[in-house]
Structures are given as C-alpha cells and as structure tokens.
mmCIF file of C-alpha atoms in Angstrom:
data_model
loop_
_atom_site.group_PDB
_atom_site.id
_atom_site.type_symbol
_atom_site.label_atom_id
_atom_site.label_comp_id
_atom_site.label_asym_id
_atom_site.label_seq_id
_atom_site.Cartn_x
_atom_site.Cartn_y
_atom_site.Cartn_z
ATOM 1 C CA UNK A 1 31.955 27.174 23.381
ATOM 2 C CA UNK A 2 29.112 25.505 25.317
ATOM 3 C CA UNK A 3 26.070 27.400 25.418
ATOM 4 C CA UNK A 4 22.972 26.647 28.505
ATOM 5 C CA UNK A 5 20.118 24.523 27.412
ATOM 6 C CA UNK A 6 18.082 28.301 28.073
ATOM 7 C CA UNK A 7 20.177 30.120 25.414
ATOM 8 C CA UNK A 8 20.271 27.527 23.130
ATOM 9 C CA UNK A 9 17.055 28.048 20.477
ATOM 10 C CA UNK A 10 17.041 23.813 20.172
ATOM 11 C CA UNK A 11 16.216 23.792 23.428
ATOM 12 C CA UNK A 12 14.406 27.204 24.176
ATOM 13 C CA UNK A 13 10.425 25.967 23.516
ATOM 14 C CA UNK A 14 7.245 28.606 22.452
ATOM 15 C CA UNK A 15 4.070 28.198 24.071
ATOM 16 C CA UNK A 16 1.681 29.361 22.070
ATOM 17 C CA UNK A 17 -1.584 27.733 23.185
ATOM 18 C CA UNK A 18 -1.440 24.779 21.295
ATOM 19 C CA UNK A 19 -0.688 21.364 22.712
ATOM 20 C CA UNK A 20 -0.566 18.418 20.086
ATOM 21 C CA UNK A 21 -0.324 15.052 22.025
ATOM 22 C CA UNK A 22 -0.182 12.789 19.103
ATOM 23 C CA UNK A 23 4.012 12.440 19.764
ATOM 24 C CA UNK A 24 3.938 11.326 23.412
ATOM 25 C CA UNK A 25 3.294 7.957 24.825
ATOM 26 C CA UNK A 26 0.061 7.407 26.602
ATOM 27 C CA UNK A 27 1.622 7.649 29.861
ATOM 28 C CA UNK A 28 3.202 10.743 29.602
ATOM 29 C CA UNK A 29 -0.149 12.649 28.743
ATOM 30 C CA UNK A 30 -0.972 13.363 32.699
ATOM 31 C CA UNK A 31 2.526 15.278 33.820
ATOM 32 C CA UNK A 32 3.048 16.230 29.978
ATOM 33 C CA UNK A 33 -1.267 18.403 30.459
ATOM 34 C CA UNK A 34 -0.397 19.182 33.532
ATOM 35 C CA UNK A 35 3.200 20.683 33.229
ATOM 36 C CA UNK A 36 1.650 22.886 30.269
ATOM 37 C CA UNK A 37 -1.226 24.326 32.058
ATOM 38 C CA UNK A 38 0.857 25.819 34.758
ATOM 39 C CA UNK A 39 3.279 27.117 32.040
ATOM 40 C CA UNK A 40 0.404 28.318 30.057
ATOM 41 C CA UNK A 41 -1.137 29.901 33.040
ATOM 42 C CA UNK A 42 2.464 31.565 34.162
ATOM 43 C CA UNK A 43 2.731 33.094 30.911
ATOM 44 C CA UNK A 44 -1.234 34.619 31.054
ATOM 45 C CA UNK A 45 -2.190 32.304 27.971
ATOM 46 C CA UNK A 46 -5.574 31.232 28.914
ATOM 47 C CA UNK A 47 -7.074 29.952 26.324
ATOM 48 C CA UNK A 48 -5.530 26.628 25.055
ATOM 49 C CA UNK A 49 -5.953 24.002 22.070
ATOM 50 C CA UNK A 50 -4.960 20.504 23.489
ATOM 51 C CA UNK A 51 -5.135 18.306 20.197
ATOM 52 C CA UNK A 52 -5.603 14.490 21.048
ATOM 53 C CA UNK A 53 -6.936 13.474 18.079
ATOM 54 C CA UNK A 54 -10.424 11.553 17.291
ATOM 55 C CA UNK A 55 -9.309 7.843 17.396
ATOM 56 C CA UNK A 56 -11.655 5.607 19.809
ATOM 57 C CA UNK A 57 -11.558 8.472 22.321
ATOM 58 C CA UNK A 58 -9.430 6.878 25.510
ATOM 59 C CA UNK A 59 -7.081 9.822 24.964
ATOM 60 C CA UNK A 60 -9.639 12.398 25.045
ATOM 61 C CA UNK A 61 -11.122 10.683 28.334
ATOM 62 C CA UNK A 62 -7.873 11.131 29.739
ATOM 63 C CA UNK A 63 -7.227 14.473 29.116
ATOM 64 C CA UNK A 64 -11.269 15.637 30.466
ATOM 65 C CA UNK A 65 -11.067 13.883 33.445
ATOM 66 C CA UNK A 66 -7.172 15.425 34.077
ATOM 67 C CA UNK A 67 -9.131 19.003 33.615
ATOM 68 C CA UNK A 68 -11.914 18.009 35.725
ATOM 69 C CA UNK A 69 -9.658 17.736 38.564
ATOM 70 C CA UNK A 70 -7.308 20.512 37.808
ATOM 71 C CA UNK A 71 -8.247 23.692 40.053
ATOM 72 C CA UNK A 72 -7.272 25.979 37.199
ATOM 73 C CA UNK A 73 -9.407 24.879 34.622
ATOM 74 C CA UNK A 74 -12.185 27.469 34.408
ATOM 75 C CA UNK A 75 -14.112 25.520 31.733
ATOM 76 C CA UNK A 76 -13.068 22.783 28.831
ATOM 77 C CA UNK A 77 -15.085 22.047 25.744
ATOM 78 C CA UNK A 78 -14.650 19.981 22.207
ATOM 79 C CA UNK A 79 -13.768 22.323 19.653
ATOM 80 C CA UNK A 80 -16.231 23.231 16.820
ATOM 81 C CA UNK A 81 -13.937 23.589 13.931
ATOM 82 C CA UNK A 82 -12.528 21.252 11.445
ATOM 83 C CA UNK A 83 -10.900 19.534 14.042
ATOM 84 C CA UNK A 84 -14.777 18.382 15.510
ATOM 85 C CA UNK A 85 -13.881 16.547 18.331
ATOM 86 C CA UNK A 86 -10.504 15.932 17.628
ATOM 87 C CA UNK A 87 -9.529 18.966 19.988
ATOM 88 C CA UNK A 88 -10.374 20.253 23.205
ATOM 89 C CA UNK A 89 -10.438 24.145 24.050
ATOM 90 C CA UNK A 90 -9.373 24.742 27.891
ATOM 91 C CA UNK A 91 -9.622 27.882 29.413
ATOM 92 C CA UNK A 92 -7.747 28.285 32.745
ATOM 93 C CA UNK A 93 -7.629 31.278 35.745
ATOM 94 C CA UNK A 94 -5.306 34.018 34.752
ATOM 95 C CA UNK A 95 -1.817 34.461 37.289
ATOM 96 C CA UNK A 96 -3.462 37.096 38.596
ATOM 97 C CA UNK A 97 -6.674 35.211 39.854
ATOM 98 C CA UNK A 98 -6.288 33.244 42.883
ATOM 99 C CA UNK A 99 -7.544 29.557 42.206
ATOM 100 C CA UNK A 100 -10.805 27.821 43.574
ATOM 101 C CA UNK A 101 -10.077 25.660 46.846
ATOM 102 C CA UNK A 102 -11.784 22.982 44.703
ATOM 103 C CA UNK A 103 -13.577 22.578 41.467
ATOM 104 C CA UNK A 104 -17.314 21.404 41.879
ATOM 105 C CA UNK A 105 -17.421 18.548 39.438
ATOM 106 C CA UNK A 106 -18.939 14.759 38.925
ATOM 107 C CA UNK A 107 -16.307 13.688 41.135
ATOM 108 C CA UNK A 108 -16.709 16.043 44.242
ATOM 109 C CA UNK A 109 -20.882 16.034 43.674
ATOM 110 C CA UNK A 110 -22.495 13.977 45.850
ATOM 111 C CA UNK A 111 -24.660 11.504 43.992
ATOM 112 C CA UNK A 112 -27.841 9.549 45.139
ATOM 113 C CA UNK A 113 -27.414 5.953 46.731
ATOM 114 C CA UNK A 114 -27.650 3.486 43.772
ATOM 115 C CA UNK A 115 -30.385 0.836 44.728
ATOM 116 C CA UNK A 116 -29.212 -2.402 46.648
ATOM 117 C CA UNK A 117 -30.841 -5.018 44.316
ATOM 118 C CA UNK A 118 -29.879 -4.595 40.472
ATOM 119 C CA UNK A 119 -32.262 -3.083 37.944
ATOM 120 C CA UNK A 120 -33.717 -6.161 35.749
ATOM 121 C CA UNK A 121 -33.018 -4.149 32.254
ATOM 122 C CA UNK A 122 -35.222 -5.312 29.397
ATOM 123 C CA UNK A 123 -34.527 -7.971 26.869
ATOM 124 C CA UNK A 124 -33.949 -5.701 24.290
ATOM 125 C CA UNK A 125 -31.510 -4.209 25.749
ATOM 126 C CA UNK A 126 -29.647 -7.227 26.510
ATOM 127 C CA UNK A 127 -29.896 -8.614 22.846
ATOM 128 C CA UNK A 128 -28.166 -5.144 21.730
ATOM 129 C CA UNK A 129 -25.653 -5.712 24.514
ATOM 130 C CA UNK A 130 -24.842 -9.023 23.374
ATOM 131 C CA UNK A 131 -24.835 -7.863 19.878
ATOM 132 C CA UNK A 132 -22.381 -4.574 20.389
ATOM 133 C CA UNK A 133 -20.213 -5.476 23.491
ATOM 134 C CA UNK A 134 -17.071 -5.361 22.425
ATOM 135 C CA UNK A 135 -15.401 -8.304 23.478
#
C-alpha cells in the first residue's frame, strides 16, 4: 500500500521557526527564505531563527538583503546569543495583518547625487587599501 507524500511522516516537514541553511547550495538560499517565510507566516509563526552561519558573511548578505525586499518582514536583526552573528532573528506580519504596499528601505530611499568628479582619498588610506585588499 502506497501512502501520499502528505501522510507519509518522511515527507510530512515541522516548522518550528528555525531555518538552518548550512545543507543547501548557495543558490537555493533565495526560493529556499522565501518559500519559508510565507509558510511561516501561513502558520502565524512570526518570529523566526534563520541560521547561516558566521563564515566570511556572503551568506548572511544574502539572506538581509532577501528580507529587505520582502514586504512581510516587519524587522530582522543578528541574534545576541551564543550563536553572535551566526543567526538572524526575522519577525514577519501575522496572516491576519494585511502587508505594506512596500517596505521603506536603502533600496527604495532616495539617496543624494554622488559628486561628478571622484573624492581624492588620502594616502593613508590608500597604503591600507593596498595593504588589505583582498586580491
């Protein structure tokens, strides 16, 4: 006897809050945050634990500017536990609460002109450049 992938406990998934990233490609961070927000959200957890892990921090960039642009991300923040900045605690609209039309952020800010001609920076900051630029 067959039984449907939704009766099946190997298939049947808990969300619980938590979201540890450190078994997924790169790639499939994006749809993988996304996809759990909304299922978060659908069952009224709002407060969530997405665990990317400390590393050189291009995973955590990903994931911040993913909830910058989500519309149901209330507010996100490192956590300030044992993980330090290993984790990020999101908190996100309940079902109930209809979502912002959009989220005021860096992205949607408007920002001042930046000046035509470059900024001559000084020379020590050029010697720590040249000294610290990963290459």
């Amino acid at each position: 006897m067959t039984r449907k992938p939704e009766e099946d406990p190997v298939f049947r998934t808990r969300i619980d809050g938590v979201l540890d990233l450190h078994a997924f490609r790169p790639r499939e961070v994006p749809d993988l945050v996304r996809e759990y927000l909304h299922s978060c959200r659908a069952a009224g957890i709002t407060e969530i634990r997405i665990i990317h892990g400390k590393g050189r921090g291009v995973l955590r960039e990903t994931v911040h500017a993913l909830l910058r642009r989500e519309p149901m991300v209330k507010n996100f923040r490192l956590a300030n536990d044992r993980s330090s900045w290993g984790a990020t605690l999101v908190d996100i609209y309940p079902p109930d609460v209809p979502l912002p039309k959009q989220r005021a952020t860096p992205d949607n800010v408007s920002r001042p002109q930046a000046p035509s001609a470059p900024v001559a920076l000084p020379g020590w900051y050029r010697l720590l450049q040249k000294i610290f630029a990963r290459r």
